[in-house]
Coordinates of C-alpha atoms in Angstrom, one line a residue:
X321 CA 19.2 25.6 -51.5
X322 CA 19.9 25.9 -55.2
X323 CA 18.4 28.7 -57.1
X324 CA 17.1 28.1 -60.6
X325 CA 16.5 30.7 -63.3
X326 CA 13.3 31.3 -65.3
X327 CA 14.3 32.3 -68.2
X328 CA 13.3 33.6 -71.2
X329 CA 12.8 30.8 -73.9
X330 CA 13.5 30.5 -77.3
X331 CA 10.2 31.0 -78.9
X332 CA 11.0 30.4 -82.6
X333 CA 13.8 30.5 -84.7
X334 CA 13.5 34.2 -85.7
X335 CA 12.5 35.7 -82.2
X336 CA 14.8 37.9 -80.5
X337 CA 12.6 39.1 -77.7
X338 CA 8.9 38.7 -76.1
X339 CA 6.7 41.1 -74.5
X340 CA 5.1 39.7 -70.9
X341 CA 1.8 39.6 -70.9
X342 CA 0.6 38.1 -67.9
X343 CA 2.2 36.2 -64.6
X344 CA 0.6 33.5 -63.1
X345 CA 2.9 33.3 -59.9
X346 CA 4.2 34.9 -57.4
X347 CA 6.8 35.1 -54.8
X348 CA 6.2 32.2 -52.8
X349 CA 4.3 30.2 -54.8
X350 CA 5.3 26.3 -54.8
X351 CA 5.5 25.1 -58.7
X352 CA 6.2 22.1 -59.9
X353 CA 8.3 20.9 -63.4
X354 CA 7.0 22.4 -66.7
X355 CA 4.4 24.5 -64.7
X356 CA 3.4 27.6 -66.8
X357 CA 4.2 30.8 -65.0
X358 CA 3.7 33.3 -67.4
X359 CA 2.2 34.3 -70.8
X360 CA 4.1 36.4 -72.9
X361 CA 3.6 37.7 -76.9
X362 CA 6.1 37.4 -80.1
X363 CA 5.7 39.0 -82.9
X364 CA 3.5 35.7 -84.1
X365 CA 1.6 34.2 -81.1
X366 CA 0.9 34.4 -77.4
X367 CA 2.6 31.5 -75.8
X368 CA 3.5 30.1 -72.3
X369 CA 6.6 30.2 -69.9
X370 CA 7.6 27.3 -68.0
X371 CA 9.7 26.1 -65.5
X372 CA 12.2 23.3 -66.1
X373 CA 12.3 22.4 -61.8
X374 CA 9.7 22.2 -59.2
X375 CA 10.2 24.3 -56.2
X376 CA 9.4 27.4 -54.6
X377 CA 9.3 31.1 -56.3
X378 CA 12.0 33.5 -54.1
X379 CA 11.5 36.6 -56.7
X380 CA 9.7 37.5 -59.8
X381 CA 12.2 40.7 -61.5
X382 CA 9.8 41.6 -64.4
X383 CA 6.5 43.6 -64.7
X384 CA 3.4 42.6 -67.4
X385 CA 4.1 44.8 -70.5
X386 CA 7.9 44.5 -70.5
X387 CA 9.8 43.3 -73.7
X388 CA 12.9 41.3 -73.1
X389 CA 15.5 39.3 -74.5
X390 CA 15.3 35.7 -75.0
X391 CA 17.7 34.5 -72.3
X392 CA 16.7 36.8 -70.1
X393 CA 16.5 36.2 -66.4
X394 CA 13.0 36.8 -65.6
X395 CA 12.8 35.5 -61.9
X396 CA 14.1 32.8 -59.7
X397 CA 12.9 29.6 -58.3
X398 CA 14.7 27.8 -55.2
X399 CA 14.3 24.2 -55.4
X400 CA 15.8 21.0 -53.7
X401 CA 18.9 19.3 -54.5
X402 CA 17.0 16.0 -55.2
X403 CA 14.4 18.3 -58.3
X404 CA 17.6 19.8 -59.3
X405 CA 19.6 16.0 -60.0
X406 CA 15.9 14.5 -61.3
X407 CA 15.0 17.5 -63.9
X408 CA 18.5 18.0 -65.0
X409 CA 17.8 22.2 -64.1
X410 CA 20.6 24.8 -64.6
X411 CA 21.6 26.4 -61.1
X412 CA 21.9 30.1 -61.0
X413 CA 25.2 31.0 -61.2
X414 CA 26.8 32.0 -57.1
X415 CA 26.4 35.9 -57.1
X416 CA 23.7 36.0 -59.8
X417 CA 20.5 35.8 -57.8
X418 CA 20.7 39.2 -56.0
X419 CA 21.3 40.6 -59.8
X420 CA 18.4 38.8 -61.1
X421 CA 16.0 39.8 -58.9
X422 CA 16.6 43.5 -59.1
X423 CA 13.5 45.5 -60.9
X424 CA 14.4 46.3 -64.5
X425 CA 15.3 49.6 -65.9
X426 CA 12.6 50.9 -67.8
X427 CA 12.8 50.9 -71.7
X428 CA 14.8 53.7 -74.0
X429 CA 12.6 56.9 -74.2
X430 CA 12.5 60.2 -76.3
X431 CA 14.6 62.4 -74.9
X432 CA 13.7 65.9 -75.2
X433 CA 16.2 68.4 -77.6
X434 CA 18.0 69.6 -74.4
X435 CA 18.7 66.3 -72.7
X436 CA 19.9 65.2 -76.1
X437 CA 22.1 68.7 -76.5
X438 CA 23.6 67.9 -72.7
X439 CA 24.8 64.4 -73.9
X440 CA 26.4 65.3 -76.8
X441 CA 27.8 68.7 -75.6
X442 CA 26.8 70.4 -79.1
X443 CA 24.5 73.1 -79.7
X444 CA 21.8 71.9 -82.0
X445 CA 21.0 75.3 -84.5
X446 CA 16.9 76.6 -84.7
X447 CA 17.2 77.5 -88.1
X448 CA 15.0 75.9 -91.0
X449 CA 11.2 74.2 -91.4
X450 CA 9.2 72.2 -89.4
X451 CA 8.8 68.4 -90.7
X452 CA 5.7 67.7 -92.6
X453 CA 4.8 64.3 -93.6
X454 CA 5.3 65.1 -97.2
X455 CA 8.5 62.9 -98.3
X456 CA 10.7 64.9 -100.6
X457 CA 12.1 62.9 -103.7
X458 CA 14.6 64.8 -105.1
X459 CA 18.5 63.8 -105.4
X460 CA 20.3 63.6 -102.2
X461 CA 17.1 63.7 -100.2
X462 CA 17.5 59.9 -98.9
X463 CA 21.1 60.8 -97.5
X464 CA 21.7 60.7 -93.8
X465 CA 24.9 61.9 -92.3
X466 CA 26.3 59.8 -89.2
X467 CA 25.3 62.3 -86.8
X468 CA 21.5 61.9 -87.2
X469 CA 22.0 58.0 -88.0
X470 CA 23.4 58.3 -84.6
X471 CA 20.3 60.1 -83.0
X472 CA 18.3 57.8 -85.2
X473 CA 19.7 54.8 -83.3
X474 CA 19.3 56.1 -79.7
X475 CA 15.6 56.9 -80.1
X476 CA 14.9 53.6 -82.3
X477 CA 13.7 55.5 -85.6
X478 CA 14.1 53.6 -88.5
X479 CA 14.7 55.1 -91.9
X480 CA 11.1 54.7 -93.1
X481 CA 9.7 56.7 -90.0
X482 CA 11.9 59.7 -91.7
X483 CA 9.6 59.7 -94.6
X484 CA 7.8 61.9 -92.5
X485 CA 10.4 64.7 -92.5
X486 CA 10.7 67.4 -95.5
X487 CA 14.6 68.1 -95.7
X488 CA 15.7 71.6 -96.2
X489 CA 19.5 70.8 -96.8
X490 CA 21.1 70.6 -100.0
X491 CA 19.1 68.3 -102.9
X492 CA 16.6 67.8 -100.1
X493 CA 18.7 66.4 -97.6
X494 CA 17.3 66.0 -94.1
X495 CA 19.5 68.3 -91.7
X496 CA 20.0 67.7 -87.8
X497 CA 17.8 70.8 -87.5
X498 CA 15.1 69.1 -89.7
X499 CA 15.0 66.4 -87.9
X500 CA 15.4 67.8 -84.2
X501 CA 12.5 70.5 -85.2
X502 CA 10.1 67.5 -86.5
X503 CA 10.6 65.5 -83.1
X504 CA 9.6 69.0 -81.8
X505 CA 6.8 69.4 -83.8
X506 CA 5.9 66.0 -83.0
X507 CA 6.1 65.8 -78.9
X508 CA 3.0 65.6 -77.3
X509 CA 0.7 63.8 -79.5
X510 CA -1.4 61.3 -78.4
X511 CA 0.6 57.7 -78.9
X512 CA 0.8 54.8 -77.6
X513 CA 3.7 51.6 -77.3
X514 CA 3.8 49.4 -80.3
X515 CA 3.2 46.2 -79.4
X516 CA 5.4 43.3 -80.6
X517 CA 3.0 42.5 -83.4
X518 CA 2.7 46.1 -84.6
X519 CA 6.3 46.9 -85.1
X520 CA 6.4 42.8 -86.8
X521 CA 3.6 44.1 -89.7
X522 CA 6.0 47.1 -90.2
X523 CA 9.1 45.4 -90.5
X524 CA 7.0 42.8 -93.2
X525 CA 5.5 45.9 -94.8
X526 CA 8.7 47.9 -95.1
X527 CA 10.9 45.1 -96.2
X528 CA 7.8 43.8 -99.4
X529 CA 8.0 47.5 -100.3
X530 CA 11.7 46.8 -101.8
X531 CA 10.0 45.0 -104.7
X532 CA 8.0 45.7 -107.6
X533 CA 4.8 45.2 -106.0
X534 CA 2.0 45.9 -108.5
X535 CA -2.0 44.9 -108.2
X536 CA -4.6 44.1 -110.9
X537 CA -8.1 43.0 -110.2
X538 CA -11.6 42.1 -111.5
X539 CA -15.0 41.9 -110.3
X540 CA -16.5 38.3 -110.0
X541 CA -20.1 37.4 -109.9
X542 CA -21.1 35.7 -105.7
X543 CA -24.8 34.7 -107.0
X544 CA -23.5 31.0 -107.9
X545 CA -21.2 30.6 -104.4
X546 CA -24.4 32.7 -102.7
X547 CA -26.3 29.5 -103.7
X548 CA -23.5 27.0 -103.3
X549 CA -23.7 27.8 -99.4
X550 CA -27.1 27.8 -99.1
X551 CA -27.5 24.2 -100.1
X552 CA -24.3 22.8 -98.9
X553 CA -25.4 21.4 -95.3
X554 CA -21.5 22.8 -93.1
X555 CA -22.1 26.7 -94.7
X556 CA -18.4 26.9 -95.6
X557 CA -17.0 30.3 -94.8
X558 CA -16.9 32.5 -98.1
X559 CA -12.6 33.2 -97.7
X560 CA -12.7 29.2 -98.0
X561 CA -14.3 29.0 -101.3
X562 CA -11.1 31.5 -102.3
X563 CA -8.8 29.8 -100.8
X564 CA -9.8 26.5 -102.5
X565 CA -10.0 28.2 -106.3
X566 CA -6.8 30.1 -105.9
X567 CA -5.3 26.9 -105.5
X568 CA -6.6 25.4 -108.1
X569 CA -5.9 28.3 -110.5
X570 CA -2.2 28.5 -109.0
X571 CA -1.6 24.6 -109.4
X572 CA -2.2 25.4 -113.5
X573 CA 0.3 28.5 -113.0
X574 CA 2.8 28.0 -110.1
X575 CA 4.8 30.5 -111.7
X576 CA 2.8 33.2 -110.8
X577 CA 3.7 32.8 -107.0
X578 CA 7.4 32.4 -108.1
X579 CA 10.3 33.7 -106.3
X580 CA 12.9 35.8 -108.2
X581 CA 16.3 34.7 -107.1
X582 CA 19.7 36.2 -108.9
X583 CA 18.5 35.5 -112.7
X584 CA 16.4 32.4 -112.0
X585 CA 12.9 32.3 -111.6
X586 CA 11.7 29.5 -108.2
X587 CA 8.5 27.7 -108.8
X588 CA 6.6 26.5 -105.8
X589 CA 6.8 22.7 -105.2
X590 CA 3.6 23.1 -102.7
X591 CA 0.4 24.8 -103.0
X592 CA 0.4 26.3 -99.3
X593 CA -2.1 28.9 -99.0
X594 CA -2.0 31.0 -96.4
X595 CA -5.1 33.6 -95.1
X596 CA -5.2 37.2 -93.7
X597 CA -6.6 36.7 -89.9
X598 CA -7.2 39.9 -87.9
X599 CA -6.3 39.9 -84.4
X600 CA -6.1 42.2 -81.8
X601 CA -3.3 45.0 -83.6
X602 CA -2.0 43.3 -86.1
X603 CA -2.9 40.7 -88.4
X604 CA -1.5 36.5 -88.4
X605 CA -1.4 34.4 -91.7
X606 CA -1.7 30.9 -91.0
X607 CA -1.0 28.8 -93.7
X608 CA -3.1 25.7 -95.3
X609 CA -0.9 22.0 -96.4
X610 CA -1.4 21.4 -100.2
X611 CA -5.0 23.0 -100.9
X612 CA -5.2 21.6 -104.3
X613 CA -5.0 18.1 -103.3
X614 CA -8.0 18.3 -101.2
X615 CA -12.0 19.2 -102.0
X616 CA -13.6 22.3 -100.5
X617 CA -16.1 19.7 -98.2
X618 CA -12.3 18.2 -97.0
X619 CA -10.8 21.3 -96.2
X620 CA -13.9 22.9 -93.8
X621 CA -13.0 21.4 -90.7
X622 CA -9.0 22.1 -90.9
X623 CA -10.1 26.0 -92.1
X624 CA -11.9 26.4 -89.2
X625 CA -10.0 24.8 -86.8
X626 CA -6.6 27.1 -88.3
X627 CA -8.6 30.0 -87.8
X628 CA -9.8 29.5 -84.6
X629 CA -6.4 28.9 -83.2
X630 CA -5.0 32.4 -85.4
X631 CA -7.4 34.3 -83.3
X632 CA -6.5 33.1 -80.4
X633 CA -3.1 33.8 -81.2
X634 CA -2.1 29.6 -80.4
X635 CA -1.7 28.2 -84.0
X636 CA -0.1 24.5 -84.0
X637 CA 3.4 24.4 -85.7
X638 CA 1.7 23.0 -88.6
X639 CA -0.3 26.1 -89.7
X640 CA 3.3 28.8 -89.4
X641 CA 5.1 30.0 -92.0
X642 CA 5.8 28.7 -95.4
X643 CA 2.9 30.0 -98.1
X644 CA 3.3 30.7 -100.9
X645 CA 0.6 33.0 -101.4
X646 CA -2.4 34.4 -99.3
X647 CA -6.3 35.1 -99.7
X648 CA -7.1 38.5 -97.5
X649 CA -10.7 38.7 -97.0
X650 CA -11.1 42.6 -95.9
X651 CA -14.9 42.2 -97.3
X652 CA -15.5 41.6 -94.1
X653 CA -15.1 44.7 -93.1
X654 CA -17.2 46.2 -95.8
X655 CA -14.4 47.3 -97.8
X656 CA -14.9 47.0 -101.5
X657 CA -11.4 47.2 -103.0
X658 CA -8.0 47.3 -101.5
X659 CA -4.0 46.7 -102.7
X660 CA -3.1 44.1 -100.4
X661 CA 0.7 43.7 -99.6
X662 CA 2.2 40.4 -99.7
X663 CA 4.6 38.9 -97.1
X664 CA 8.0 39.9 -97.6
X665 CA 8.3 35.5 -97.9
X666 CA 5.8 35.2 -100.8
X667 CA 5.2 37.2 -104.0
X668 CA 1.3 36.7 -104.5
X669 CA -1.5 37.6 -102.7
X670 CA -5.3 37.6 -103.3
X671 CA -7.4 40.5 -101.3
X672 CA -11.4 40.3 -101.7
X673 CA -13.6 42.5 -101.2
X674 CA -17.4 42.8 -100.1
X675 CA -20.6 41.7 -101.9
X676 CA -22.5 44.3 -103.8
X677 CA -25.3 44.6 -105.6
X678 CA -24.6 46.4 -108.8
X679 CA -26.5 47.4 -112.5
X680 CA -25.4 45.1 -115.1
X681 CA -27.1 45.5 -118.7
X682 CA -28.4 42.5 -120.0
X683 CA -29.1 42.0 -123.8
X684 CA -31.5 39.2 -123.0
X685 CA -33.8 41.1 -121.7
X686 CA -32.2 44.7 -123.1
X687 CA -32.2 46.2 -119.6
X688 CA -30.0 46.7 -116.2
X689 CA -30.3 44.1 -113.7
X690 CA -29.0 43.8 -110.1
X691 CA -26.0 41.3 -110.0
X692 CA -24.2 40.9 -106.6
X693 CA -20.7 41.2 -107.4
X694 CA -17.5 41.4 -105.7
X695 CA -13.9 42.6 -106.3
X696 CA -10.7 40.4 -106.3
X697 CA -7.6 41.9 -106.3
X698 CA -4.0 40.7 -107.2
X699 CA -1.0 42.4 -105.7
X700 CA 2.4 40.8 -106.9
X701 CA 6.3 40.7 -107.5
X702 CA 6.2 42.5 -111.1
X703 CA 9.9 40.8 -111.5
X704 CA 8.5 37.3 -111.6
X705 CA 5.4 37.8 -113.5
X706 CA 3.4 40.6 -115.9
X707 CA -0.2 41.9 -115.9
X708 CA -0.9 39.6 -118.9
X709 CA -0.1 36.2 -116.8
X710 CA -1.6 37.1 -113.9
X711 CA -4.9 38.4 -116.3
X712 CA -4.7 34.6 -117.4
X713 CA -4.9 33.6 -113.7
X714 CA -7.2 36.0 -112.7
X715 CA -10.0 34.3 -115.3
X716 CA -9.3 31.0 -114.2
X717 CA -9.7 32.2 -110.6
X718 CA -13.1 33.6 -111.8
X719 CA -13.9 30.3 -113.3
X720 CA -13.8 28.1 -110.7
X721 CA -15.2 30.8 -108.5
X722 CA -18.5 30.9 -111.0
X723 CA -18.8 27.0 -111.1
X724 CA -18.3 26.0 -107.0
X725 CA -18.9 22.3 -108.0
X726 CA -15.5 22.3 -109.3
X727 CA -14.2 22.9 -105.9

């Protein structure tokens, strides 16, 4: 009978690879067309594997916690000629079942100093410092001859991760020895796998850190969106109210999530706002449809909806990609000021922190009063705007933030 692959899909148009996270069949099993089979995780969502033929399962060649390739033959499903003509299924190629079936090899590891001296037939000298996480920035400390590029690439280190390393070369430059002595230094600490969205927030975080990022903020005063909520009968979440002013505040001054490109300067045609959603290590931005054409009271039930599906990991097409900027609520955590890091696809984003209850002198009544107050903060690409334009946005943020019935 024919065999049919399950492969793999194509999960989006920038994933590469998925991580299984759970199967749901096993050898076997009878399926039927566009049955889910498994649940596996991108760097974005957790999503669902399914079969393009009905029949029965003859092998499953993949383990929970593996990351493959999209493509990949993941197991194999024997199914009659009649399924195969109706659901238009790719056969397995003759010879390619036993292959596909066979367990995978398990992921690239460290290798210790002498499994790595037996490869390359060299002796590696013990000469020299340990590594300290203490990144030397003197001339010639960033340069990396091919040999440890080479070392870097068979253990997966990137160039950030050799921040960590103090170079004792010439002009601070990292040495083989530097580096062999700090993965020395290193082995045996507690660590654990990165998981697909980890090592996605560090390639967004590496790749905003090769812009100007700089960050300005403000306290506002909460008493008048306090009181707001209390009377307003749905108790809109408190990230919504920011969401819904930095809209309004960015519709007067587009420019201020502009994009630098070459010597132009890209104004947004849309005001989508995206917001900072924590989920289980890592964080997802889902992004809100044109906030500024829409009231806070019409926006409540498409917030909470968006956010619900974030933590779940299972946003709707509509809610990916494409902010311009994003609110980051880490007041939640009880954090009172932060620099927040924008996506490496926007140049603005708005972090806020929690409530407090602070002195403020009054000259009414010549004394300090409690005022509960909380800190916004800007963080943003210093090529496309300067502290004075986003101090202009900043008090029109406040503005709107201090007057709720505007939103």
């Amino acid at each position: 009978m024919p065999q049919v692959p399950i492969l793999m899909p194509q999960l989006g148009e920038s994933i590469a690879e998925a991580t299984i996270m759970q199967i749901l069949v096993k050898p076997g099993d009878a399926v039927q067309a566009d049955q889910e089979v498994m649940e596996v995780e991108t760097n974005k969502a957790v999503m669902g594997v399914t079969t393009s033929c009905g029949g029965t399962v003859v092998s499953i060649g993949v383990s929970e916690g593996e990351t493959l390739p999209v493509g990949a033959v993941m197991g194999i499903i024997e199914a009659s000629e009649d399924e195969l003509a109706r659901s238009g299924a790719q056969e397995l190629p003759a010879g390619a079942a036993a292959a596909a079936a066979e367990p995978q090899q398990e992921g690239a590891h460290f290798r210790t100093e002498g499994e790595y001296r037996e490869s390359a037939q060299t002796e590696v000298p013990h000469t020299g410092g340990r590594g300290l996480p203490v990144p030397l920035g003197v001339r010639g400390a960033h340069y990396l001859s091919p040999r440890i590029r080479a070392r870097m690439d068979d253990l997966g280190i990137t160039e950030a991760d050799m921040t960590y390393i103090v170079g004792t070369g010439a002009g601070g430059r990292i040495t083989i020895d530097d580096f062999e002595k700090f993965l020395e230094y290193v082995d045996g600490w507690p660590s654990r796998q990165a998981s697909p969205m980890r090592r996605s927030v560090a390639d967004s975080m590496q790749r905003t850190w090769r812009r100007p990022i700089a960050s300005a903020g403000r306290p506002i005063y909460m008493a008048p969106i306090i009181l707001h909520r209390k009377s307003h009968p749905r108790k809109p979440g408190y990230t919504l109210y920011f969401v819904r002013a930095l809209a309004l505040a960015l519709a007067e001054a587009p420019e201020c999530a502009g994009y630098m490109v070459g010597g132009r300067i890209l104004t947004p045609k849309h005001i989508d706002l995206g917001v900072a959603v924590q989920v289980s290590d890592g964080v997802l931005v889902p992004v809100m449809r044109r906030v500024d054409e829409y009231t806070l009271d019409e926006l409540i039930d498409e917030f909470n909806k968006m956010v619900a599906q974030a933590r779940s990991r299972r946003l709707d097409d509509v809610y990916k990609g494409g902010g311009i900027a994003t609110v980051s609520n880490f007041g939640g955590f009880g954090l009172t000021f932060g620099t927040p890091m924008p996506l490496p696809s926007e140049s603005f984003i708005l972090g806020v922190g929690a409530v407090q209850k602070v002195p403020v002198w009054s000259d009414e009544v010549e004394c300090f009063i409690p005022v509960e107050q909380a800190n916004i903060v800007a963080s943003f690409d210093h090529r496309v705007v300067d502290g004075g334009d986003i101090g202009r946005l900043m008090q029109r943020l406040a503005y709107f933030l201090e007057h709720p019935e505007l939103l």
